[in-house]
XYZ file of C-alpha atoms in Angstrom:
618
model
C 107.959 82.286 156.894
C 110.555 80.520 154.823
C 112.628 77.657 156.154
C 116.112 78.409 157.448
C 118.950 77.507 155.117
C 122.681 77.662 155.507
C 124.331 80.908 154.337
C 125.777 80.964 150.838
C 129.279 82.265 150.302
C 129.441 85.329 148.097
C 132.870 84.462 146.663
C 131.400 82.312 143.886
C 132.993 81.792 140.480
C 131.446 83.579 137.536
C 129.386 81.365 135.253
C 128.753 81.795 131.519
C 125.295 83.178 132.268
C 126.797 85.898 134.433
C 129.345 86.881 131.802
C 126.502 87.586 129.391
C 125.494 90.551 131.565
C 121.759 89.766 131.460
C 119.582 91.078 134.275
C 116.465 89.010 134.953
C 114.289 91.420 136.897
C 112.202 89.524 139.426
C 109.221 91.669 140.567
C 108.302 91.389 144.242
C 105.005 93.260 143.781
C 101.719 91.955 142.427
C 100.456 93.337 139.144
C 102.224 94.284 135.920
C 105.995 94.782 136.285
C 107.169 98.386 136.449
C 110.606 99.892 136.824
C 111.114 101.055 140.451
C 112.101 104.677 139.923
C 109.481 106.500 142.020
C 108.427 105.957 145.632
C 104.970 104.397 146.044
C 103.522 104.292 149.589
C 100.876 101.760 148.503
C 103.460 99.308 147.169
C 103.824 97.530 150.519
C 100.244 96.263 150.377
C 100.887 94.681 146.961
C 103.843 92.516 147.946
C 103.843 89.091 146.359
C 104.236 86.129 148.702
C 107.721 84.683 148.783
C 106.412 81.372 147.487
C 105.187 83.057 144.266
C 108.498 84.854 143.772
C 110.413 81.609 144.217
C 108.041 79.713 141.913
C 108.645 82.254 139.128
C 112.406 82.057 139.706
C 112.373 78.256 139.510
C 110.269 78.315 136.350
C 112.854 80.587 134.687
C 115.710 78.196 135.420
C 116.565 77.777 131.727
C 116.884 81.498 131.056
C 120.432 82.949 131.007
C 121.265 85.830 133.301
C 121.328 86.912 136.940
C 118.291 87.626 139.128
C 117.597 91.211 140.175
C 114.869 91.408 142.837
C 112.965 94.672 142.964
C 109.638 96.436 143.191
C 108.476 98.887 145.831
C 110.857 98.798 148.782
C 112.068 95.216 149.312
C 113.886 96.162 152.526
C 110.493 96.478 154.214
C 109.742 92.798 153.631
C 109.982 90.845 156.854
C 111.166 87.776 154.929
C 113.732 89.512 152.707
C 116.832 87.778 154.097
C 115.175 84.351 153.893
C 113.965 85.117 150.343
C 117.496 86.049 149.258
C 118.829 82.870 150.887
C 116.402 80.763 148.832
C 117.063 82.629 145.586
C 120.853 82.304 145.858
C 121.003 78.511 145.305
C 118.712 78.802 142.279
C 121.016 81.256 140.487
C 124.284 81.477 142.498
C 125.899 84.382 140.690
C 125.521 88.148 140.751
C 122.215 88.130 142.658
C 120.996 91.722 142.982
C 118.479 93.809 144.886
C 116.808 97.105 143.853
C 116.116 99.393 146.816
C 115.602 103.051 147.653
C 117.686 102.447 150.782
C 115.049 102.932 153.489
C 116.067 101.106 156.676
C 119.408 99.796 155.487
C 122.095 99.336 158.141
C 125.580 97.837 158.322
C 124.188 94.781 160.115
C 121.540 94.247 157.450
C 124.171 94.547 154.710
C 126.201 91.817 156.387
C 123.150 89.537 156.703
C 122.273 90.050 153.035
C 125.834 89.268 151.981
C 125.851 86.107 154.073
C 122.528 85.090 152.488
C 124.049 85.325 149.011
C 123.408 88.899 147.794
C 126.117 90.203 145.440
C 125.024 93.716 144.474
C 122.548 96.493 145.191
C 120.844 98.868 142.727
C 119.853 102.288 144.095
C 117.862 104.886 142.059
C 119.631 108.262 142.101
C 118.188 110.546 139.443
C 119.885 113.808 140.354
C 122.538 115.054 142.774
C 120.378 118.118 143.539
C 118.203 117.283 146.517
C 115.140 119.277 145.470
C 115.093 117.724 141.984
C 115.651 114.137 143.156
C 113.137 114.300 146.005
C 110.508 115.801 143.696
C 111.072 113.115 141.066
C 110.952 110.261 143.581
C 108.000 111.813 145.377
C 109.457 111.455 148.880
C 111.081 114.184 151.029
C 114.600 113.231 152.045
C 114.879 110.565 149.334
C 118.330 111.737 148.179
C 119.801 111.695 151.700
C 118.413 108.186 152.199
C 119.850 106.963 148.885
C 123.303 108.436 149.496
C 123.377 107.005 153.018
C 122.467 103.583 151.672
C 125.236 103.784 149.059
C 127.836 104.647 151.712
C 126.644 101.823 153.956
C 126.739 99.223 151.174
C 130.142 100.311 149.884
C 131.571 100.269 153.390
C 130.139 96.778 153.914
C 131.747 95.415 150.733
C 128.500 95.227 148.732
C 128.909 96.727 145.194
C 126.398 99.408 144.247
C 124.925 100.211 140.830
C 123.137 103.539 140.468
C 120.034 103.699 138.258
C 119.462 107.151 136.751
C 116.211 107.873 134.902
C 116.789 110.703 132.456
C 114.281 113.481 133.038
C 113.928 117.049 131.859
C 114.606 118.776 135.227
C 117.581 116.523 136.071
C 119.289 116.279 132.659
C 121.270 119.548 133.047
C 122.801 118.150 136.279
C 123.731 114.717 134.879
C 127.489 115.341 134.878
C 127.338 116.513 138.476
C 125.314 113.429 139.449
C 127.856 111.065 137.886
C 130.666 112.874 139.681
C 128.947 112.606 143.081
C 128.197 108.913 142.611
C 131.778 108.169 141.586
C 133.098 109.868 144.735
C 130.785 107.720 146.856
C 132.307 104.543 145.451
C 129.687 103.593 142.858
C 131.379 101.618 140.096
C 128.435 101.085 137.699
C 125.726 103.473 136.505
C 122.686 102.701 134.344
C 121.258 105.626 132.389
C 117.761 104.836 131.141
C 114.988 106.654 129.341
C 111.738 107.522 131.083
C 109.131 105.231 129.504
C 105.420 105.925 129.098
C 104.575 103.100 131.517
C 106.647 104.672 134.285
C 104.225 107.556 134.822
C 100.902 108.944 133.605
C 100.452 110.572 130.209
C 100.791 114.150 131.467
C 103.856 113.285 133.510
C 105.498 111.520 130.586
C 105.180 114.600 128.390
C 106.336 116.977 131.125
C 109.287 114.902 132.360
C 110.694 113.362 129.165
C 113.753 115.177 127.786
C 114.001 115.478 124.015
C 116.345 112.748 122.860
C 117.732 114.861 120.048
C 119.198 117.327 122.588
C 120.879 114.829 124.931
C 124.053 114.097 122.961
C 126.317 116.789 124.535
C 125.132 115.946 128.050
C 125.614 112.218 127.605
C 129.099 112.687 126.144
C 130.218 114.871 129.069
C 128.809 112.359 131.547
C 130.593 109.520 129.741
C 133.878 111.434 129.915
C 133.541 111.882 133.669
C 132.621 108.203 134.115
C 135.670 107.128 132.094
C 137.941 109.380 134.123
C 136.525 108.051 137.390
C 136.646 104.392 136.207
C 132.865 103.996 136.423
C 131.101 101.607 134.059
C 128.360 103.583 132.302
C 125.549 101.828 130.393
C 122.859 103.471 128.248
C 119.535 101.608 128.191
C 116.475 102.020 125.951
C 118.008 104.847 123.925
C 118.355 104.863 120.131
C 121.915 104.921 118.864
C 121.442 108.279 117.128
C 120.975 109.942 120.539
C 124.743 109.736 121.091
C 126.357 107.794 118.212
C 129.932 108.317 119.464
C 129.027 106.376 122.625
C 128.166 103.236 120.663
C 130.206 100.971 122.962
C 128.211 102.071 126.023
C 124.783 101.040 124.729
C 123.232 98.026 126.420
C 121.445 95.554 124.198
C 117.689 95.212 124.493
C 117.962 91.553 125.497
C 120.314 92.377 128.384
C 117.369 93.219 130.660
C 114.093 91.314 130.951
C 111.174 90.770 133.310
C 110.536 87.339 134.801
C 106.781 86.805 134.632
C 104.859 84.750 137.249
C 104.771 81.727 134.935
C 108.536 81.826 134.423
C 108.464 83.290 130.923
C 110.748 86.193 130.108
C 109.497 89.473 128.659
C 111.741 92.241 127.362
C 111.762 95.348 129.554
C 111.754 97.666 126.528
C 109.698 97.495 123.358
C 111.495 97.168 120.061
C 111.259 100.363 118.045
C 111.395 101.148 114.356
C 114.850 101.936 113.065
C 115.606 105.396 111.706
C 116.688 105.845 108.069
C 120.143 104.307 107.796
C 119.811 102.696 111.230
C 122.075 99.655 111.807
C 119.023 97.908 113.322
C 118.995 95.438 116.224
C 121.044 94.448 118.145
C 123.248 97.492 117.535
C 120.335 99.908 117.945
C 116.984 99.434 119.645
C 115.252 101.774 117.208
C 113.102 104.793 117.933
C 111.038 104.126 121.105
C 107.386 103.662 120.060
C 105.951 105.464 123.089
C 108.283 108.420 122.570
C 107.520 108.688 118.846
C 103.776 108.486 119.517
C 103.904 111.620 121.697
C 106.771 113.693 120.311
C 106.819 112.681 116.639
C 109.533 111.220 114.453
C 111.221 114.453 113.316
C 114.256 113.834 115.536
C 114.834 110.485 113.838
C 113.857 111.399 110.264
C 116.245 111.377 107.346
C 117.195 115.035 107.018
C 118.674 114.490 103.554
C 115.255 113.521 102.227
C 113.680 116.640 103.731
C 116.442 118.817 102.258
C 115.788 117.446 98.774
C 112.066 118.197 99.068
C 112.757 121.802 100.142
C 114.415 122.543 96.804
C 111.735 120.769 94.751
C 109.282 122.891 92.765
C 105.599 122.102 92.334
C 106.139 121.169 88.675
C 108.976 118.797 89.563
C 106.884 117.205 92.322
C 103.968 116.585 89.934
C 106.256 115.172 87.261
C 107.942 112.846 89.753
C 104.587 111.749 91.139
C 103.415 110.707 87.671
C 106.698 109.031 86.803
C 107.648 107.146 89.959
C 104.604 106.222 92.072
C 105.408 104.147 95.133
C 103.693 101.019 96.389
C 100.229 101.195 98.010
C 100.358 102.857 101.407
C 98.194 102.007 104.426
C 97.216 104.845 106.747
C 95.229 104.694 109.990
C 94.068 106.890 112.791
C 92.439 106.125 116.094
C 88.843 106.892 116.902
C 86.515 105.934 119.764
C 86.647 102.126 120.167
C 84.027 100.417 118.019
C 84.971 96.739 118.110
C 84.913 94.676 121.280
C 87.028 91.822 119.885
C 90.678 92.511 120.749
C 91.897 90.696 117.628
C 89.738 92.775 115.272
C 90.172 96.109 117.065
C 92.801 98.663 116.133
C 96.142 98.006 117.801
C 99.840 98.470 117.094
C 102.781 100.583 118.112
C 102.816 102.538 114.866
C 99.494 104.191 115.774
C 99.524 107.121 118.202
C 97.404 106.827 121.349
C 93.878 108.178 121.277
C 91.894 110.324 123.642
C 88.311 109.521 124.550
C 87.114 111.077 121.278
C 89.986 109.765 119.173
C 93.354 110.968 117.961
C 93.589 114.775 117.634
C 92.597 115.954 114.158
C 95.587 118.262 113.870
C 98.003 115.379 114.473
C 96.242 113.195 111.882
C 96.427 115.913 109.239
C 100.118 116.434 109.944
C 100.746 112.710 109.465
C 98.747 112.752 106.220
C 100.941 115.523 104.839
C 104.070 113.591 105.776
C 102.748 110.444 104.119
C 101.989 112.406 100.929
C 105.713 113.090 100.478
C 106.175 109.497 99.300
C 103.577 109.787 96.504
C 101.884 106.378 96.899
C 99.940 105.038 93.978
C 97.048 104.148 96.315
C 96.273 105.262 99.871
C 94.278 102.724 101.845
C 92.592 104.079 104.963
C 92.222 101.023 107.207
C 90.943 100.686 110.758
C 88.094 99.340 112.827
C 87.598 102.720 114.539
C 88.580 104.935 111.626
C 85.109 106.079 110.543
C 83.959 106.538 114.136
C 86.244 109.550 114.555
C 84.177 112.754 115.031
C 85.995 114.366 112.085
C 86.227 111.241 109.924
C 84.531 112.767 106.866
C 86.759 115.844 106.925
C 89.861 113.679 107.300
C 88.886 111.379 104.428
C 88.223 114.488 102.334
C 91.709 115.787 103.183
C 93.174 112.465 102.073
C 91.271 112.665 98.764
C 92.758 116.105 98.124
C 96.289 114.895 98.929
C 96.318 111.532 97.160
C 95.231 110.463 93.691
C 93.537 107.197 94.679
C 91.984 106.725 98.135
C 90.247 103.603 99.413
C 88.620 103.000 102.794
C 88.212 99.692 104.660
C 86.612 99.930 108.093
C 83.654 99.154 110.327
C 81.039 101.191 108.445
C 78.079 101.687 110.791
C 78.962 105.427 111.276
C 78.159 106.048 107.586
C 74.448 106.024 108.422
C 74.876 109.466 110.040
C 76.640 111.116 107.097
C 74.839 114.172 105.745
C 74.200 115.047 102.101
C 77.102 117.487 102.269
C 79.356 114.692 103.549
C 78.398 112.489 100.615
C 79.166 115.260 98.125
C 82.587 115.841 99.699
C 83.453 112.158 99.396
C 82.170 111.619 95.860
C 85.747 111.101 94.558
C 86.448 108.233 96.953
C 87.566 105.302 94.807
C 86.242 102.467 96.989
C 84.652 101.671 100.355
C 84.941 98.177 101.851
C 82.902 97.398 104.956
C 84.091 94.937 107.594
C 81.675 92.084 108.274
C 82.161 90.392 111.639
C 79.171 88.090 111.216
C 76.826 86.940 108.425
C 73.745 88.370 110.146
C 72.795 91.101 112.592
C 72.987 88.908 115.699
C 76.470 87.548 115.000
C 77.877 90.847 113.709
C 76.559 92.964 116.583
C 77.655 90.431 119.219
C 81.208 90.256 117.857
C 81.404 93.982 117.302
C 79.828 94.831 120.645
C 77.617 97.567 119.185
C 73.837 96.908 119.138
C 72.362 97.823 115.781
C 75.743 98.097 114.022
C 74.797 95.628 111.272
C 71.529 97.382 110.434
C 73.214 100.806 110.502
C 75.931 99.540 108.160
C 73.366 98.229 105.656
C 71.371 101.495 105.724
C 74.539 103.482 105.174
C 75.571 101.255 102.257
C 72.171 101.568 100.585
C 72.328 105.360 100.886
C 75.830 105.482 99.419
C 74.710 103.338 96.489
C 71.673 105.521 95.854
C 73.340 108.931 96.109
C 76.959 108.338 95.038
C 78.941 106.336 92.495
C 81.430 105.014 95.095
C 82.031 101.258 94.584
C 80.997 99.354 97.701
C 82.506 96.047 98.782
C 82.638 93.891 101.866
C 84.993 91.433 103.488
C 84.192 88.790 106.079
C 86.549 88.544 109.046
C 86.692 84.789 109.694
C 87.851 83.392 113.047
C 86.988 79.765 112.280
C 85.516 77.685 109.476
C 82.040 77.456 111.001
C 80.996 80.900 109.744
C 82.193 80.495 106.134
C 79.105 78.662 104.880
C 76.794 81.206 106.524
C 78.705 84.073 104.890
C 78.494 82.336 101.505
C 74.719 81.839 101.877
C 74.222 85.492 102.871
C 76.187 86.708 99.839
C 74.250 84.390 97.500
C 70.991 85.772 98.914
C 72.166 89.377 98.424
C 72.051 90.209 102.124
C 75.686 91.366 102.239
C 77.287 94.160 100.195
C 79.789 93.500 97.425
C 81.210 90.212 96.175
C 82.438 87.471 98.508
C 85.803 88.181 100.093
C 87.370 86.598 103.160
C 89.955 87.846 105.638
C 91.429 85.146 107.898
C 91.792 86.485 111.424
C 95.080 85.830 113.287
C 92.942 84.249 116.004
C 92.315 81.356 113.677
C 91.669 77.644 113.857
C 92.421 74.593 111.714
C 93.345 75.010 108.063
C 91.957 71.519 107.399
C 88.472 72.711 108.336
C 88.734 75.567 105.820
C 89.829 73.155 103.094
C 86.916 70.843 103.917
C 84.588 73.841 103.832
C 85.927 74.812 100.385
C 85.299 71.267 99.173
C 81.658 71.437 100.312
C 80.915 74.875 98.843
C 79.441 74.882 95.338
C 81.485 76.390 92.536
C 81.003 80.128 92.526
C 82.265 83.455 93.890
C 82.261 82.350 97.546
C 84.335 79.258 96.848
C 86.754 81.263 94.689
C 87.137 83.864 97.445
C 87.885 81.197 100.047
C 90.428 79.438 97.823
C 92.176 82.790 97.348
C 93.283 82.829 100.999
C 94.284 79.148 101.216
C 97.778 77.813 100.451
C 97.898 76.709 96.809
C 100.436 74.005 97.640
C 97.893 72.374 99.953
C 95.093 72.692 97.422
C 97.156 70.862 94.809
C 97.192 67.834 97.106
C 93.433 67.945 97.714
C 91.227 65.932 95.325
C 88.788 68.154 93.516
C 90.412 71.431 94.573
C 93.777 71.541 92.847
C 92.592 71.752 89.245
C 89.082 73.146 89.333
C 87.929 75.901 86.957
C 87.153 78.249 89.823
C 90.805 78.272 90.941
C 92.008 79.599 87.599
C 90.801 83.117 88.397
C 91.993 83.099 92.006
C 94.274 86.051 92.706
C 96.675 85.454 95.579
C 96.734 88.311 98.122
C 100.381 89.058 97.346
C 99.538 92.751 97.482
C 99.864 92.459 101.266
C 103.606 91.959 100.919
C 104.001 95.129 98.835
C 102.006 97.514 100.981
C 103.797 100.038 103.155
C 103.123 102.534 105.898
C 105.021 105.499 107.340
C 106.737 105.450 110.722
C 109.640 107.485 112.078
C 109.756 109.517 108.902
C 110.301 106.667 106.472
C 108.188 104.083 104.647
C 108.303 100.618 106.183
C 106.554 97.353 105.232
C 103.008 97.266 106.533
C 102.001 94.445 108.820
C 98.246 93.772 108.669
C 96.390 93.962 111.966
C 92.947 94.473 113.398
C 90.256 94.733 110.713
C 92.605 94.992 107.741
C 90.860 93.477 104.668
C 93.815 91.372 103.456
C 95.324 89.681 106.484
C 98.823 88.458 107.207
C 100.477 85.439 105.601
C 103.751 83.644 106.232
C 105.735 81.606 103.667
C 105.400 77.864 103.435
C 107.967 75.664 105.143
C 111.331 76.332 103.511
C 110.079 79.460 101.725
C 108.565 80.018 98.301
C 111.378 78.120 96.555
C 110.521 74.857 98.296
C 106.819 75.375 97.683
C 107.361 75.468 93.928
C 104.227 77.542 93.290
C 105.037 81.219 92.648
C 101.446 82.336 93.227
C 101.018 80.483 96.533
C 99.638 82.724 99.255
C 101.430 80.915 102.062
C 99.819 80.175 105.400
C 97.548 82.674 107.115
C 99.094 83.683 110.438
C 97.276 82.070 113.356
C 96.000 79.036 111.404
C 97.433 75.536 111.700
C 97.582 72.395 109.574
C 98.216 68.942 111.030
C 100.490 67.809 108.180
C 101.988 71.150 107.333
C 105.646 70.151 107.313
C 105.106 67.347 104.782
C 102.406 68.688 102.501
C 103.897 72.140 102.009
C 106.858 70.641 100.160
C 104.907 70.145 96.941
C 107.016 70.530 93.832
C 105.894 71.703 90.469
């Protein structure tokens, strides 16, 4: 039990942090934080000790905003009043509590107020009892919530209603706002159902289509304005109801307080639609929503209208005249790489089933990507070739695009049939990912026994039976493996010419520079210098003016590549087993570096004198 402390008066002056309107959600349950919108009988057994909750609150002392304690049913905690009394001095303004209302009484409201509680959040998703109780998963949940609201309002404790927009309750939203206003609720949060709030099947069944919500939201906003209720829209893109721009809450106005005191945004940043004003005005298209329902609701309809009136001859002429930058395309297959850094990840990729992303969805995305007529299509992904229909999908890409390249973990190629090889004979290039210089290192990093040997057998068969150029790129996590890769390439044990990809889980840049100094002049040294900052090499004796650096081509192509998301091309950010990697500009940008062909620093790698030695002038 917590120590007794003197009650804190609730009539406290507002501080600057409170005026910012930031809610710091403080989870009272163990495990990953989740929004409390559905009743969970097992939540009581996962309650975090009060000492852990207070430790997280103290660690977040520098973060602006007001604490909002929630998770499960906090009213069932035996130490709730004492916990509130200890939280109030840490952040003495607008302290809140999220509750379903079970067990609340007038006496408890008074005790919570005396302890320092300023507000209560109650989930009310629909004014229709059958719909609300079914959504919450508890019979009588609506009666309990309404009773709790009346009790809190009567006891002088302000109530905010949290409404999760769902398909069965959306038609009754106006009625719900009206009922809450009559009960004395003066603030309502309307939020989108996120993928983490329920299972995959439930998310698809319960999520309303955002493109159809505008009339409902506008009617609800009119009722709220008439009833003097403050309505806030959370985690919704601005195009859902653009005329309600002033009601949208910013993404940074709500965050989770993690156990170590760090703050994590409650909602993921999405990709802006065509013409989107971007953050902070709009949060962008929600990644989880787009992954399951597509981007058509957020696409630029003007672009689609232009393509409808375009003839085949005009499309071919435009494709020859105005090719766009190289485009990167990926799909998910069964996981093939154990390393989290090298595996496929990213919000722009749809989720996969056990056998991979559905083939029909991949083909639909390929057709959409073909509208932008890229000069080169690069199929990139650690799991890409492991998809059961990988050969058919690559063949579809070859028919849609003029120049198709593949870069992936290539052990599945050993199982390709003669028919598969004939279908892929027009593939322009295949680059295989090398996670180690030999079978032991590669298989251990990849997590697939025999992957290295299968990759080599597949490469030899492709060389013997097709004219597809074969290359390889070494994914380097630290400098210790560079020399071994160089030796293996010199001995002919690895396919293609030397090429390095610096992993974002990197190490010291100084070790790479020292490794380049020790390597003999040749292809391996040239390949390593290609991914190192030129401004650093100019300051290194023996590296800045060598003959092998004259032919080094900086991987600037990474900055020009694009991908398609939400119906529009966006800059591609390398991830996973991409063959190029991600680079950031030198300190002060390219202008301060003074070398126009400088690659910049590989993301994830550090240099002990970076701030001084990057400022090399011409």
